[in-house]
Short mmCIF file of C-alpha atoms in Angstrom, two decimals:
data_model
loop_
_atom_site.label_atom_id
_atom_site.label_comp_id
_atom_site.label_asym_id
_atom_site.label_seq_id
_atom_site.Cartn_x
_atom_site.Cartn_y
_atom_site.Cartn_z
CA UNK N 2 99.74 24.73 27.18
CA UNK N 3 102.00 22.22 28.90
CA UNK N 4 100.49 18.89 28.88
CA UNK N 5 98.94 19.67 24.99
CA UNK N 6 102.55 20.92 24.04
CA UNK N 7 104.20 19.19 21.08
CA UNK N 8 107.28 17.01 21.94
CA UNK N 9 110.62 18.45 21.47
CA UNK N 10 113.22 16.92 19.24
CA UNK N 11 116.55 15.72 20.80
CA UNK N 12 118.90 14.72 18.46
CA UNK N 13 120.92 11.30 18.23
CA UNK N 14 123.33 9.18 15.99
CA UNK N 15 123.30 5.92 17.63
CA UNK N 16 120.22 4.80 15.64
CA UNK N 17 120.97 3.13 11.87
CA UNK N 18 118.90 3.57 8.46
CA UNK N 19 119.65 1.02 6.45
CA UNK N 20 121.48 2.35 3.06
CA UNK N 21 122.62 5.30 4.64
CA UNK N 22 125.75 6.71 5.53
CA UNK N 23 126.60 7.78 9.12
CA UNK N 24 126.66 11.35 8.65
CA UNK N 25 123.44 10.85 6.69
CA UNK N 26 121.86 8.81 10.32
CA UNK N 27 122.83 11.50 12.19
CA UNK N 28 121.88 13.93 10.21
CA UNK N 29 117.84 11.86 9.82
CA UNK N 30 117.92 10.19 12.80
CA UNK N 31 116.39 11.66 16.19
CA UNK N 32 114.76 10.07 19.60
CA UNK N 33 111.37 10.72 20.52
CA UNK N 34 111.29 11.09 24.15
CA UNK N 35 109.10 8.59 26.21
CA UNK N 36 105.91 9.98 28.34
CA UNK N 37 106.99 10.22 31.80
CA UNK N 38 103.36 8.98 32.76
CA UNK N 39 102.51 11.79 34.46
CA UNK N 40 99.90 14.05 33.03
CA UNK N 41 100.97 17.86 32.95
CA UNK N 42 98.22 20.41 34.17
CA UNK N 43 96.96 22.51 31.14
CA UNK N 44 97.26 26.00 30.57
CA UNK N 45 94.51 26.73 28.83
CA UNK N 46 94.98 30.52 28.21
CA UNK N 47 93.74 33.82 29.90
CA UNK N 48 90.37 33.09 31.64
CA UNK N 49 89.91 29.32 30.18
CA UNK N 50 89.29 26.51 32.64
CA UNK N 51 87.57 23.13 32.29
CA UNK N 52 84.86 22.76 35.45
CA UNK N 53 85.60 20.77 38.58
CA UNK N 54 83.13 17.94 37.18
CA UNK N 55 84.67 18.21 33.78
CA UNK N 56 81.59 18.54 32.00
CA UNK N 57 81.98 21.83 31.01
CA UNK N 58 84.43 24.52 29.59
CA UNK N 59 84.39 28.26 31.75
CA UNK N 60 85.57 31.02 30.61
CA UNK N 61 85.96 33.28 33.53
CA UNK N 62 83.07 33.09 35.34
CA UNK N 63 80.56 31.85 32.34
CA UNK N 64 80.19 28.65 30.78
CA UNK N 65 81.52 28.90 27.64
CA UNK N 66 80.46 25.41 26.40
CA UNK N 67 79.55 22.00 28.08
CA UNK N 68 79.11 18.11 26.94
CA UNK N 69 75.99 18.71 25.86
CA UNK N 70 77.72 20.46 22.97
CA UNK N 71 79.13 17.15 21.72
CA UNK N 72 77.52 15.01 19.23
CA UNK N 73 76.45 10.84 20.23
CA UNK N 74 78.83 9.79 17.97
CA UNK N 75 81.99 10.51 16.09
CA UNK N 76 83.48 9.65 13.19
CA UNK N 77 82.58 5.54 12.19
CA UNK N 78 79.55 5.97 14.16
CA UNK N 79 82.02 5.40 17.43
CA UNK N 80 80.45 6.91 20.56
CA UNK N 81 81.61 9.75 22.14
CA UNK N 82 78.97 9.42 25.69
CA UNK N 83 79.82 9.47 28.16
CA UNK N 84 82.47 11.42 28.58
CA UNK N 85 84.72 13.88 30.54
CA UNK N 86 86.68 16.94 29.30
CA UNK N 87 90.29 16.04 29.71
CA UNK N 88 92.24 19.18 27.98
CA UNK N 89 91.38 22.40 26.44
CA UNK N 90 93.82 24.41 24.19
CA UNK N 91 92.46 27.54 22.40
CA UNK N 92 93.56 28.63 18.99
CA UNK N 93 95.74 31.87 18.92
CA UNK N 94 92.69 33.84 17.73
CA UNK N 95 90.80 32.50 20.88
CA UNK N 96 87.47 32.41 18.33
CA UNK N 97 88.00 28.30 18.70
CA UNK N 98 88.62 25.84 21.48
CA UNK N 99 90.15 22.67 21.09
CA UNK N 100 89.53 19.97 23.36
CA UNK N 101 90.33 16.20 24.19
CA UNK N 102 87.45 13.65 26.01
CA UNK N 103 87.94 10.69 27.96
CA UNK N 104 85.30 7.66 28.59
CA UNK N 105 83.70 5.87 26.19
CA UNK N 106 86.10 6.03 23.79
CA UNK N 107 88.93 9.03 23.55
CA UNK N 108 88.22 11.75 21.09
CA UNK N 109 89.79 15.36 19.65
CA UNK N 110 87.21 18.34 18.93
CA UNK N 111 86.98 21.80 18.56
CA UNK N 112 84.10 23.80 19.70
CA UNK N 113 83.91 27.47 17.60
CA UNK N 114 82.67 30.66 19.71
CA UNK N 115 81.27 31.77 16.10
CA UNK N 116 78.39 28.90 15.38
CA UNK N 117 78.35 27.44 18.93
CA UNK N 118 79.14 24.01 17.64
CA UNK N 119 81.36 20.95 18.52
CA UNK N 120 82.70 19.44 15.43
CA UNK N 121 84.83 16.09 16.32
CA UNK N 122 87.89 15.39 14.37
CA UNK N 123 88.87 11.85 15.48
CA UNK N 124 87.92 9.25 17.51
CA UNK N 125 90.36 6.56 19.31
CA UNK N 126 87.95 3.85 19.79
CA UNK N 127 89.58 2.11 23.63
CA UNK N 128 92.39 4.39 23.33
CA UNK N 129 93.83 7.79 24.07
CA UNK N 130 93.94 11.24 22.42
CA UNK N 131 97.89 12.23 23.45
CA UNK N 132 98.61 16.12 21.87
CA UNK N 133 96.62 18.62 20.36
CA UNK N 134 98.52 22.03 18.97
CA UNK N 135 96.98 24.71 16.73
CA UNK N 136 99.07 26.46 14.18
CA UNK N 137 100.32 30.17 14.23
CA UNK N 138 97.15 31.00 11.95
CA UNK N 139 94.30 28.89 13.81
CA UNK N 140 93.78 27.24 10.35
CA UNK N 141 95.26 23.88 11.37
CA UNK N 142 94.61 22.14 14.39
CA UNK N 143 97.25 19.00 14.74
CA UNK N 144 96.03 15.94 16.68
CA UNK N 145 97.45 12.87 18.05
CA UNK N 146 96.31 9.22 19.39
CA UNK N 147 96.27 6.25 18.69
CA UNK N 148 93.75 2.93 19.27
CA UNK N 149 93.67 0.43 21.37
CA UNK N 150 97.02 -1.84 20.22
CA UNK N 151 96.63 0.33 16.94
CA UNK N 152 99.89 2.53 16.03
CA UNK N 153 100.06 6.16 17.04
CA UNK N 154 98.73 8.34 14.31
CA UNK N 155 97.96 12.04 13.24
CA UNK N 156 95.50 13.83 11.52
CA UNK N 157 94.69 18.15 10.87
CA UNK N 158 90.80 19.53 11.21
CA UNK N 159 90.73 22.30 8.91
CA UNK N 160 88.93 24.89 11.26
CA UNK N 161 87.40 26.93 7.47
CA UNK N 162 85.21 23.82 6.32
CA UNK N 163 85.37 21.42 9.54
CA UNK N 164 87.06 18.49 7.85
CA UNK N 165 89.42 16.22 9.03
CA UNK N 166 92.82 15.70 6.81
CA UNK N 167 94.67 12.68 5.76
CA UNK N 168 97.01 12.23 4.05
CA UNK N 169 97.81 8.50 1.35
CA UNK N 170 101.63 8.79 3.01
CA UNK N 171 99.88 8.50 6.69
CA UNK N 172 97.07 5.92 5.78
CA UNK N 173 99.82 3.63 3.96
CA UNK N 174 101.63 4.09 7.16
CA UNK N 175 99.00 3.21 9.64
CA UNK N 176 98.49 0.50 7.33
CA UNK N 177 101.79 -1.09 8.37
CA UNK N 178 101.71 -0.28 12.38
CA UNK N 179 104.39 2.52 11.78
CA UNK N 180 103.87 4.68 14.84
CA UNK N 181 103.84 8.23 13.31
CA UNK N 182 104.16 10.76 16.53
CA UNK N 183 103.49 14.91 16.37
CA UNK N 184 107.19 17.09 16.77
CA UNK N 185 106.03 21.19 16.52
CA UNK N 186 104.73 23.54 13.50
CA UNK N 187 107.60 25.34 11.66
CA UNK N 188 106.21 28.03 10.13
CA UNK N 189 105.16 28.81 7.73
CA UNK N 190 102.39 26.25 7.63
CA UNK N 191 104.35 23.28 7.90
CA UNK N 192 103.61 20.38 10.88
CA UNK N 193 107.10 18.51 11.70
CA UNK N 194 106.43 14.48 11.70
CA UNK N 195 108.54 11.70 13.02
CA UNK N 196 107.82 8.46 11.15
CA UNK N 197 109.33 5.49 13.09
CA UNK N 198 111.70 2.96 11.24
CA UNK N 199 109.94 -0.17 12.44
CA UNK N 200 106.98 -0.54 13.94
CA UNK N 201 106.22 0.41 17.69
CA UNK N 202 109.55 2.16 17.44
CA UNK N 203 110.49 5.44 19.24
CA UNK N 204 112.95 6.88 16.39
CA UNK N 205 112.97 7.30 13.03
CA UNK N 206 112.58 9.98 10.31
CA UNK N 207 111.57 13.62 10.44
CA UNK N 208 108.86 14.66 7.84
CA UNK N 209 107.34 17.91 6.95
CA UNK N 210 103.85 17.93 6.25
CA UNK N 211 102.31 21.33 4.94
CA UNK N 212 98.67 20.74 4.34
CA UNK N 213 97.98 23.62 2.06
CA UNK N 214 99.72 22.47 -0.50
CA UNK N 215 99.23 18.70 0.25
CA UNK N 216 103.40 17.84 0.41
CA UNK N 217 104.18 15.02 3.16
CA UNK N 218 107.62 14.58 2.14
CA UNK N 219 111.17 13.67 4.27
CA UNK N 220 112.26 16.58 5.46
CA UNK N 221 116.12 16.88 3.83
CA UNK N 222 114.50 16.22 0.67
CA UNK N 223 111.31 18.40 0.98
CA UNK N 224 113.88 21.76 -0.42
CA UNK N 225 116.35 19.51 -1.91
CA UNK N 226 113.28 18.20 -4.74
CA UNK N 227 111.70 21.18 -5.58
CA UNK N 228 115.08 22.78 -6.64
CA UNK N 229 115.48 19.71 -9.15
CA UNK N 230 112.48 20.24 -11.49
CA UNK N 231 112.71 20.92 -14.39
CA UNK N 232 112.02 23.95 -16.41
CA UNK N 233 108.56 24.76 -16.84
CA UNK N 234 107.57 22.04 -14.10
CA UNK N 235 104.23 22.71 -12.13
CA UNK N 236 103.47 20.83 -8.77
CA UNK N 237 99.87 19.70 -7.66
CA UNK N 238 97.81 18.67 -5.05
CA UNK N 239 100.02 15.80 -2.79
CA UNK N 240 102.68 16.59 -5.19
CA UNK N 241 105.78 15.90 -3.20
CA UNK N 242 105.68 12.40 -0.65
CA UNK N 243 107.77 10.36 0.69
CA UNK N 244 107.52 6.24 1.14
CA UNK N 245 110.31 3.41 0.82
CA UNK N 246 109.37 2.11 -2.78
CA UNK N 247 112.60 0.41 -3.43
CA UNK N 248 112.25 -1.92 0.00
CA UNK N 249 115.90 -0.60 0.96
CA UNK N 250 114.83 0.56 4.34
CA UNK N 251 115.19 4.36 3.65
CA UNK N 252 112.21 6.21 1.61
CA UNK N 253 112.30 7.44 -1.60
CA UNK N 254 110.33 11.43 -2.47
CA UNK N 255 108.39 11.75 -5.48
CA UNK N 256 107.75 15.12 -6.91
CA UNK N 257 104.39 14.58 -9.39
CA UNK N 258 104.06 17.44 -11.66
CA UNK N 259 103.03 19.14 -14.69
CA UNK N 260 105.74 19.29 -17.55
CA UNK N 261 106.22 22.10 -19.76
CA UNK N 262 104.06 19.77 -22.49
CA UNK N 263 101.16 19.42 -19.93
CA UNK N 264 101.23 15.98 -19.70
CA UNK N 265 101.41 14.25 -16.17
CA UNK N 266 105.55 13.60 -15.05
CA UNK N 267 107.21 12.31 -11.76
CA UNK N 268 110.57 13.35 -9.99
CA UNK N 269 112.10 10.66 -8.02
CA UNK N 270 115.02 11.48 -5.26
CA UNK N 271 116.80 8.89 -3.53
CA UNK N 272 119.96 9.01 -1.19
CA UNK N 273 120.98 10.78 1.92
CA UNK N 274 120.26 14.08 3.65
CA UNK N 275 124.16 14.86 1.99
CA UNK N 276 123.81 12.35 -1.18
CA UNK N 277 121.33 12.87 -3.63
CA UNK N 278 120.14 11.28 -7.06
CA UNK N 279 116.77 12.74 -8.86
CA UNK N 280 115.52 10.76 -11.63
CA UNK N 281 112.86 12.07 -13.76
CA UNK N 282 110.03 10.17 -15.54
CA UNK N 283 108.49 12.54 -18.31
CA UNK N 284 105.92 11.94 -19.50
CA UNK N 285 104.40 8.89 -17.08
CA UNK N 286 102.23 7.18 -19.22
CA UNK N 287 103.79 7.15 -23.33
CA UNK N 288 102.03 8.08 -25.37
CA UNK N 289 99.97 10.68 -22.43
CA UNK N 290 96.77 9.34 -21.87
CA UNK N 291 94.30 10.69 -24.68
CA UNK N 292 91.16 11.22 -22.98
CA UNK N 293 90.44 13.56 -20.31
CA UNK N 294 91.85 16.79 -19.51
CA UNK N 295 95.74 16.78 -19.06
CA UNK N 296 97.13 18.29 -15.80
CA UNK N 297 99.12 17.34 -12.64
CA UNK N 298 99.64 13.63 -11.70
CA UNK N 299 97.94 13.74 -8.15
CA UNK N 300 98.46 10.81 -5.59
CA UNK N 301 95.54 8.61 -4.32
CA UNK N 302 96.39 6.01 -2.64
CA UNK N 303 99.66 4.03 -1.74
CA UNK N 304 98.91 -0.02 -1.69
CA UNK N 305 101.04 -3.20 -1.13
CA UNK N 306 100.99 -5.54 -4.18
CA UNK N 307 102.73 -8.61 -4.31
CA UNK N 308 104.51 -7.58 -1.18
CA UNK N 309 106.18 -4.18 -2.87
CA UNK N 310 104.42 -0.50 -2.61
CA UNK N 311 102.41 0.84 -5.73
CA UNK N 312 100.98 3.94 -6.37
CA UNK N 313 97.76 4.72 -7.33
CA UNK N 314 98.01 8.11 -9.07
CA UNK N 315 95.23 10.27 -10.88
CA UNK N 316 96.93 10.67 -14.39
CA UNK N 317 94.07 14.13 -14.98
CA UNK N 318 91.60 15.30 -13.26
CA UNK N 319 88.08 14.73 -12.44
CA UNK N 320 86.63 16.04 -15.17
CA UNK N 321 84.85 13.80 -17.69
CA UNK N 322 87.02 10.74 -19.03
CA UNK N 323 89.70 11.24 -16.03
CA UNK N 324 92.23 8.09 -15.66
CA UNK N 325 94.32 6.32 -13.09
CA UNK N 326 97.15 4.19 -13.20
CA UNK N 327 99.05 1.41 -10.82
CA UNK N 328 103.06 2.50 -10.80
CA UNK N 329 105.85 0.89 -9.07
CA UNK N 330 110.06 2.92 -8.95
CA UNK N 331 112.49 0.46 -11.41
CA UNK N 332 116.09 0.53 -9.61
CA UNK N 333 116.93 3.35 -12.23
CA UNK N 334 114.62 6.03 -9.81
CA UNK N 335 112.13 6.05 -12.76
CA UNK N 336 108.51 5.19 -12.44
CA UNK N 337 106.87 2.72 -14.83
CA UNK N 338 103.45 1.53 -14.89
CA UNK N 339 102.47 -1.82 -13.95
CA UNK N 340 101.57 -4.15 -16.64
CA UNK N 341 98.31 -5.82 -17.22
CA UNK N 342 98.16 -9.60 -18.75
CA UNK N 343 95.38 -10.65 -20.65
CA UNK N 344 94.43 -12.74 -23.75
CA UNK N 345 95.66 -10.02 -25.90
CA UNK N 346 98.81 -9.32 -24.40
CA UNK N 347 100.11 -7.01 -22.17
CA UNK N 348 99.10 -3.29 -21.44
CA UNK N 349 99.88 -0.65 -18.99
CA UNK N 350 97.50 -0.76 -15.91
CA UNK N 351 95.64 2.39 -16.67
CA UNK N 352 91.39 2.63 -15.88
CA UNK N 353 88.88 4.96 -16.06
CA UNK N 354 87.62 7.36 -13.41
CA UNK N 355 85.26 9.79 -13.21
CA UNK N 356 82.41 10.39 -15.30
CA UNK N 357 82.74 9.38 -19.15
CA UNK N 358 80.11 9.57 -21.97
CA UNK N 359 79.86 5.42 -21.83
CA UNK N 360 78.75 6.04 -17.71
CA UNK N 361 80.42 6.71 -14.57
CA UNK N 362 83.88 4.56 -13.81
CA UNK N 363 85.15 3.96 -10.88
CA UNK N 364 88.41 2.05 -9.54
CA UNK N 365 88.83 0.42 -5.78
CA UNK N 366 91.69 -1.99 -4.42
CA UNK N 367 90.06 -3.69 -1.96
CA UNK N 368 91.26 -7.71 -0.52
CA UNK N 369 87.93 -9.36 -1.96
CA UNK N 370 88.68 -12.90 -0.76
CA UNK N 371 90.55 -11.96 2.41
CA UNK N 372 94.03 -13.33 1.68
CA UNK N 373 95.51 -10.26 3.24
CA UNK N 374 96.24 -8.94 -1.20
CA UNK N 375 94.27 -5.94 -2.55
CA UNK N 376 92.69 -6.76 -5.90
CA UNK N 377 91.78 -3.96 -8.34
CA UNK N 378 88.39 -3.67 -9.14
CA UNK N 379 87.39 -1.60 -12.30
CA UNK N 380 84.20 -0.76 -12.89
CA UNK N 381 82.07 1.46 -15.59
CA UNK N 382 77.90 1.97 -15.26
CA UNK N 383 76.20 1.77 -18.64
CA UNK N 384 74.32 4.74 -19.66
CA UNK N 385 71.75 2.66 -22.60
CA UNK N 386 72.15 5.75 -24.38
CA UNK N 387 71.20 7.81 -21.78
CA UNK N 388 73.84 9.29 -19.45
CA UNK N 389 71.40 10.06 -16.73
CA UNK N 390 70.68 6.60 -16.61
CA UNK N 391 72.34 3.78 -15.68
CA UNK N 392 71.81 0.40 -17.20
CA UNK N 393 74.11 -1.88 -15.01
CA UNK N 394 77.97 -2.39 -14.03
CA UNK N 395 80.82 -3.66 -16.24
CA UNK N 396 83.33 -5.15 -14.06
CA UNK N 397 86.38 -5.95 -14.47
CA UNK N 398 88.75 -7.71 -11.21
CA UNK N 399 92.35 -7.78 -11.03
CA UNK N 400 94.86 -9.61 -9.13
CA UNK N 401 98.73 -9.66 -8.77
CA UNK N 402 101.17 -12.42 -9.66
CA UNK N 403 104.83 -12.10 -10.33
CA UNK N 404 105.06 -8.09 -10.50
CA UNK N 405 102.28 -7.66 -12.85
CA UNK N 406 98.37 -7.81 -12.97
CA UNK N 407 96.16 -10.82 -14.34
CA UNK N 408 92.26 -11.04 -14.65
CA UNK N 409 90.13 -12.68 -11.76
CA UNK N 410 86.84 -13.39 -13.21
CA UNK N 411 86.29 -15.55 -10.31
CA UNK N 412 86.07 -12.70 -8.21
CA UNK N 413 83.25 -10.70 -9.90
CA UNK N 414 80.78 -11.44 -7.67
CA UNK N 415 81.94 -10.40 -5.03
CA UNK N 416 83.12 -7.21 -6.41
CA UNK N 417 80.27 -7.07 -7.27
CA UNK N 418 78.53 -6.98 -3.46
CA UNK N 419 81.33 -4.80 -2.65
CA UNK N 420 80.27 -2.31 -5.04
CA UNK N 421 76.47 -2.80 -4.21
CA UNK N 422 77.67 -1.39 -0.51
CA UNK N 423 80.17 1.21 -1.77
CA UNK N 424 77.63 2.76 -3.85
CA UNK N 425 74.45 2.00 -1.69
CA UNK N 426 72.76 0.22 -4.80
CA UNK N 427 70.83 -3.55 -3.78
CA UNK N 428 71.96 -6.00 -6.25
CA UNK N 429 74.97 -4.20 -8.32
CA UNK N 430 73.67 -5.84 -12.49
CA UNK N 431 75.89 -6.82 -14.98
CA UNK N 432 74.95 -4.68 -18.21
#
């Protein structure tokens, strides 16, 4: 392909990160080259062509698949009709075709030879679908686009169950207009990222994502951490990630993993591509949490509190009485738990998840009254003594003030709606 190709890298040193040294910028620092406005032709591969209408994709002689293949809608219920067929790229296997529309709104697909289906992997409602690349294996197909005045973004489809990938690092990104543009697999299985510094900005940092194993980490540090673990360490699922918790302008990687005890522990790494520190925070929680079963720290979600990042990490898994805690990095490189003031003191910020013998629990950040904070909403369903019944919410509503977390009763009703829609349940009851 030629107008689907992934942008090449040129490398430059006249662009600074702020705290790092200038052998360190030019070792992170490289230009994205600007579209020349001009839309390439597309090579679509031995005997592939997309019709003179564009309705329809030919291969040779026969129509392989047309627009009638597509589904009304996309993801968000966005429509998809009507459309044209701007680009088709088929994966190295040639069993799959990816493809990019343009009308109604902008969207990325892929249409498998095997089930005869369209399956659409993003929409960019009044925007435009820029690059589509498959990698070496056909597993992966990258995608990028962005909104109208949204930033640029990027997602995967996993081709073996037809689901779209994110990733906490990217959403937390989009979150805060950082442009985040596609660069070229590097085998093996890893899609190169550049993350702009500042938002709408061509430059910035090179990232290696590698969806298999769920690591979205800065790419001098992506080697550099895993070589610091300890003894006996075990990664997990979005183990290793990379975000600027300190607010020094360059980002900080966390390794989560498994110590040699099996409770949850985190590996912070902070510095240069030539000047590392690693600080290790073993376990997370003290004592480990008691209930559930003890594994990997995983990462869920990455969320601005009181103007500073916190993570949102699953302290074991899913099974019944899982937790999750709110952690922010101390200057040390250590991760600490944020604290929770109530009438009875002060407490690490650690709620239930999952399904526990006193009902189901869930946890949501979500900006209830629209002052542009998330508030943390916990909430447990009553069981009345039987767990395949539930007898009403417990809620419990958070807010931030001056680095730590303080009850919101105020708030509980509309937590409550919120849950009522999150959980498709009319009039969410207290127990």
């Amino acid at each position: 392909m030629r107008g689907g190709r992934l942008l090449p890298l040129l490398a430059a040193a006249s662009l600074a990160v702020a705290g790092c040294s200038e052998e360190d910028r030019k070792a992170w620092v490289s230009i994205l080259p600007e579209r020349d406005g001009e839309e390439d032709e597309e090579a679509a591969g031995p005997g592939f062509a997309i019709a003179a209408d564009s309705t329809a994709v030919l291969l040779g002689g026969d129509t392989l698949f047309t627009l009638r293949a597509l589904p009304p809608r996309g993801p968000a219920g966005r429509s998809l009709k009507p459309a044209r067929i701007s680009r088709v790229v088929p994966s190295p296997d040639t069993t799959a075709v990816a493809f990019t529309t343009i009308g109604a709104n902008e969207s990325v697909g892929v249409w498998s030879r095997g089930r005869g289906a369209a399956t659409i992997a993003a929409v960019f409602a009044g925007g435009r679908a820029d690059a589509i690349g498959w990698s070496a294996d056909g597993r992966w197909l990258s995608f990028q686009g962005r909104s109208v005045e949204g930033p640029t973004r990027v997602g995967l489809l996993d081709t073996r169950t037809g689901r779209t990938v994110r990733h906490p690092v990217l959403d937390y990104l989009a979150d805060a207009r950082r442009d985040v543009r596609l660069q070229e697999w590097v085998r093996p299985g890893r899609l190169r990222l550049l993350v702009a510094t500042g938002a709408g900005e061509a430059a910035g940092l090179l990232y290696l994502w590698s969806p298999s194993r769920g690591n979205l980490a800065v790419e001098p540090h992506l080697d550099a951490i895993l070589d610091r673990l300890p003894g006996g360490a075990s990664l997990g699922g979005t183990g290793v990630f990379s975000v600027d918790l300190l607010g020094d302008a360059a980002p900080e990687t966390v390794a989560l993993y498994r110590a040699a005890s099996g409770a949850p522990a985190a590996l912070l790494m902070r510095g240069g591509a030539t000047e590392l520190e690693a600080s290790t925070t073993e376990p997370l929680v003290e004592p480990p949490p008691p209930v559930g079963k003890p594994g990997r720290a995983a990462l869920r979600r990455i969320v601005t509190l009181g103007a500073r990042p916190a993570l949102l990490l699953s302290l074991s898994g899913p099974e019944e009485g899982g937790v999750a805690g709110l952690f922010r990095a101390g200057a040390g490189g250590r991760l600490f738990p944020i604290g929770v003031r109530d009438g009875e003191g002060t407490r690490a910020a650690i709620f239930p998840v999952g399904q526990r013998p006193e009902g189901e629990a869930l946890l949501e950040l979500v900006d209830l009254d629209r002052d542009g904070e998330a508030e943390i909403v916990s909430a447990t369903a009553g069981t009345d003594g039987d767990p395949g019944r539930r007898a009403g919410w417990r809620i419990e509503v958070f807010r931030e003030e001056a680095g730590d977390l303080t009850p919101a009763p105020e708030l509980e009703g509309l937590a409550r709606e919120a849950l009522g829609e999150a959980t498709g349940e009319d009039g969410v009851s207290a127990p």
